[in-house]
Structure formats: C-alpha cells, structure tokens
Amino acid sequence: MKIEATALPDVLILTPARFGDERGFFSESWNRKALAEAGLDLPDFVQDNHSMSRRAGTVRGLHYQAPPFAQGKLVRCGRGALLDVAVDARRGSPTYGRWVAVQLSHDNGRQLWIPIGFLHGFVTQEPDTEIIYKCTAHYDRASDGAVRWDSLGIDWGVDDPLLSNKDRDAPPFAEWTSPFEYRTAA
C-alpha cells in the first residue's frame, strides 16, 4: 500500500498494489495489518456506502455529519472517474477552510482518507461513475448537513453541474457555523 500526504494534514491518499494479467487485476483495497505496518492506524469502520451517478458533471457535496455522529471516510472509485474534495472544517485549525482535490478513478485505484472534521464532496468526470466508501460512524439523519459546493473557490471543472436540492440550498461556508473543533495531540 502506497501512502501519500496531501496539502492538508491528516488527509491521505492510499493506493493499494494491483496484481494484473490478461484477465484483469486483483487488489487488496483494505488491510488493517498492512496499514498498521506502514505506520497508519485508521479508526474502525462500521458502514460501507456505494453511490452511482449517471451523468458526468454531477456534484455531490459538500457533506458532513455533525458530532457525536461525525464520520471519517475512506473513499474510492469503483467505476469511472471523479474529483474528490476534502475541506478542513475544524474551527481553530491552521488550515481551516482550505481544501484538497484528488482524482480517484477505476484506473488509478487511489483512495482518499478523509478524517472527522472535514467536509466531503465530489464531481463525476465520466458517466455512470461509482463511489464506494467506508465510514467510521453510522448514518444519522439528524446529524446530516451540507455546505454550498461553490462557496470556497474549488475548481470543480464543470460550469453547469447536476445538483440535488440539498446541495443547491446549502448555506455558503462563510455563513455556516462548523460543529467541528481542531484539537492538537496532547
């Protein structure tokens, strides 16, 4: 497993090895022991989600789940390609409001670790794109929230995205009060 840092501390790119031949490939997308041996100890995952977007240019996000049901996510692309975005939403963080965007695709096999305290969103770059992600907390409807996708200067690469009403009506980042607080290691 290749582990790469991003411009945001704690947000990581994980790329599992692929073993392929004329039949296709095999990849071990998650292995706690291998990650621990590489020095990465991620929290336990309790839920897997799978989403498919029919149209390229579909934006989903920026989403979060507030404490005490906040979620860390390990995100990958099962089919197609997407630009995955994480935004630091931890009040008091030196990188508060900054974002990182990483292309995830079926072809590149990359995964993005998005810890608790970060907003998450993505835009599909191909039709019928599937995103698969592990979560560290179960879904809780009352804790579910969104921040407007175009309120942070993120270059999504689309002019006229397909949006849900939730994402279209979400408050802009500057008018939103984050439920997350930055904590330094003691």
Coordinates of C-alpha atoms in Angstrom, one line a residue:
M1 CA 0.0 0.0 0.0
K2 CA 1.4 3.4 -1.0
I3 CA 0.5 6.2 1.4
E4 CA 0.9 9.8 0.3
A5 CA 0.4 13.1 2.1
T6 CA -1.7 15.8 0.7
A7 CA -1.7 19.6 1.3
L8 CA -4.0 19.1 4.3
P9 CA -2.5 17.3 7.3
D10 CA -4.4 14.1 8.1
V11 CA -6.0 13.8 4.6
L12 CA -4.1 11.0 2.9
I13 CA -4.0 9.2 -0.5
L14 CA -3.8 5.4 -0.2
T15 CA -3.0 3.4 -3.3
P16 CA -3.2 -0.3 -3.0
A17 CA -1.0 -2.5 -5.1
R18 CA -2.7 -4.2 -8.1
F19 CA -1.7 -7.5 -9.5
G20 CA -2.8 -8.0 -13.0
D21 CA -2.6 -10.1 -16.1
E22 CA -4.7 -10.6 -19.3
R23 CA -7.7 -11.5 -17.1
G24 CA -7.7 -8.2 -15.2
F25 CA -6.4 -7.4 -11.8
F26 CA -6.6 -8.2 -8.1
S27 CA -6.2 -5.6 -5.4
E28 CA -6.5 -5.7 -1.6
S29 CA -8.2 -2.3 -1.1
W30 CA -8.3 -2.5 2.7
N31 CA -5.9 -4.3 5.1
R32 CA -5.7 -3.1 8.7
K33 CA -2.5 -5.1 9.4
A34 CA -0.7 -3.8 6.2
L35 CA -1.6 -0.2 7.0
A36 CA -0.5 -0.6 10.7
E37 CA 2.8 -2.0 9.5
A38 CA 3.1 1.2 7.3
G39 CA 2.5 3.3 10.4
L40 CA -1.1 4.2 9.7
D41 CA -3.7 3.3 12.3
L42 CA -7.2 4.3 11.0
P43 CA -10.3 4.1 13.1
D44 CA -12.7 1.2 12.9
F45 CA -15.2 1.3 10.0
V46 CA -18.8 0.5 10.7
Q47 CA -20.6 1.1 7.4
D48 CA -19.9 0.8 3.7
N49 CA -21.7 3.1 1.2
H50 CA -21.9 2.8 -2.6
S51 CA -23.3 5.6 -4.8
M52 CA -23.6 5.8 -8.6
S53 CA -24.0 9.0 -10.6
R54 CA -25.4 8.6 -14.2
R55 CA -24.2 11.9 -15.6
A56 CA -20.6 13.3 -15.8
G57 CA -20.7 16.7 -14.0
T58 CA -22.8 15.5 -11.1
V59 CA -21.6 17.3 -7.9
R60 CA -22.4 15.7 -4.5
G61 CA -21.4 17.7 -1.5
L62 CA -20.0 19.3 0.4
H63 CA -21.4 17.0 3.1
Y64 CA -20.7 16.2 6.7
Q65 CA -22.2 14.5 9.7
A66 CA -22.1 16.5 12.9
P67 CA -20.8 15.1 16.3
P68 CA -21.4 12.9 18.0
F69 CA -22.1 11.0 14.8
A70 CA -19.2 12.6 12.8
Q71 CA -17.7 10.3 10.2
G72 CA -14.3 9.6 8.9
K73 CA -14.4 8.2 5.3
L74 CA -12.1 6.1 3.2
V75 CA -13.3 6.8 -0.4
R76 CA -12.5 5.1 -3.7
C77 CA -13.9 4.9 -7.2
G78 CA -15.4 1.6 -8.3
R79 CA -16.2 2.6 -11.9
G80 CA -15.5 5.7 -13.9
A81 CA -13.6 8.8 -12.5
L82 CA -14.3 11.6 -10.1
L83 CA -12.6 14.5 -8.5
D84 CA -12.9 14.0 -4.7
V85 CA -12.7 17.0 -2.4
A86 CA -11.9 17.4 1.3
V87 CA -12.3 20.7 3.2
D88 CA -10.8 21.4 6.6
A89 CA -13.9 22.4 8.7
R90 CA -12.2 22.2 12.1
R91 CA -12.6 25.6 13.9
G92 CA -9.2 26.8 15.1
S93 CA -7.3 24.6 12.6
P94 CA -4.3 26.3 10.9
T95 CA -5.8 25.0 7.6
Y96 CA -9.5 25.9 8.3
G97 CA -11.4 26.5 5.1
R98 CA -8.6 25.1 2.9
W99 CA -9.3 22.2 0.5
V100 CA -7.6 19.5 -1.4
A101 CA -8.9 17.8 -4.6
V102 CA -7.7 14.4 -5.7
Q103 CA -8.7 12.4 -8.9
L104 CA -9.9 9.0 -8.0
S105 CA -10.7 6.6 -10.8
H106 CA -11.2 2.9 -11.5
D107 CA -8.0 3.0 -13.5
N108 CA -5.7 4.7 -10.9
G109 CA -7.1 2.7 -7.9
R110 CA -6.4 5.6 -5.5
Q111 CA -8.3 6.1 -2.2
L112 CA -8.7 9.2 -0.1
W113 CA -8.8 9.1 3.7
I114 CA -10.9 12.0 5.0
P115 CA -10.9 12.2 8.8
I116 CA -13.6 13.5 11.0
G117 CA -13.8 17.3 10.8
F118 CA -13.6 17.6 7.1
L119 CA -16.3 18.3 4.6
H120 CA -16.5 15.9 1.7
G121 CA -17.7 16.3 -1.9
F122 CA -17.0 15.1 -5.4
V123 CA -17.8 15.7 -9.1
T124 CA -18.1 12.9 -11.6
Q125 CA -15.9 13.1 -14.6
E126 CA -17.4 10.2 -16.5
P127 CA -20.9 8.8 -17.0
D128 CA -22.1 6.0 -14.6
T129 CA -19.3 6.7 -12.1
E130 CA -19.5 4.8 -8.8
I131 CA -18.0 5.9 -5.5
I132 CA -17.5 3.4 -2.7
Y133 CA -16.6 4.5 0.8
K134 CA -16.1 3.2 4.3
C135 CA -17.4 5.2 7.3
T136 CA -16.3 5.3 10.9
A137 CA -19.9 6.1 12.2
H138 CA -23.4 5.0 11.2
Y139 CA -25.6 7.4 9.2
D140 CA -27.7 9.7 11.4
R141 CA -30.3 11.8 9.6
A142 CA -30.5 14.5 12.3
S143 CA -26.7 15.0 12.1
D144 CA -26.5 15.2 8.3
G145 CA -25.5 18.5 6.8
A146 CA -24.1 20.3 3.8
V147 CA -22.2 23.4 2.8
R148 CA -22.7 25.0 -0.6
W149 CA -20.4 23.4 -3.1
D150 CA -19.3 26.6 -4.8
S151 CA -18.6 28.8 -1.8
L152 CA -14.9 28.0 -1.3
G153 CA -13.4 28.7 -4.8
I154 CA -13.0 25.0 -5.6
D155 CA -12.3 24.3 -9.3
W156 CA -14.8 21.5 -9.9
G157 CA -14.1 21.5 -13.6
V158 CA -17.8 22.0 -14.6
D159 CA -19.9 25.0 -15.5
D160 CA -23.4 23.6 -15.1
P161 CA -23.3 20.8 -12.5
L162 CA -26.2 18.4 -11.8
L163 CA -27.1 19.1 -8.1
S164 CA -29.6 17.8 -5.5
N165 CA -31.9 20.3 -3.8
K166 CA -30.0 19.7 -0.6
D167 CA -26.7 20.7 -2.2
R168 CA -28.2 23.7 -4.2
D169 CA -29.8 25.1 -1.0
A170 CA -26.9 24.5 1.4
P171 CA -25.5 27.6 3.2
P172 CA -22.2 29.1 1.9
F173 CA -19.1 28.3 4.0
A174 CA -18.8 31.9 5.2
E175 CA -22.3 31.8 6.7
W176 CA -22.1 28.3 8.2
T177 CA -21.1 27.5 11.8
S178 CA -18.9 24.5 11.9
P179 CA -19.7 21.8 14.5
F180 CA -16.1 20.7 14.4
E181 CA -13.2 21.9 16.6
Y182 CA -9.5 21.5 16.0
R183 CA -7.7 19.6 18.7
T184 CA -3.9 19.2 18.9
A185 CA -2.3 16.0 20.0
A186 CA -1.6 16.1 23.8

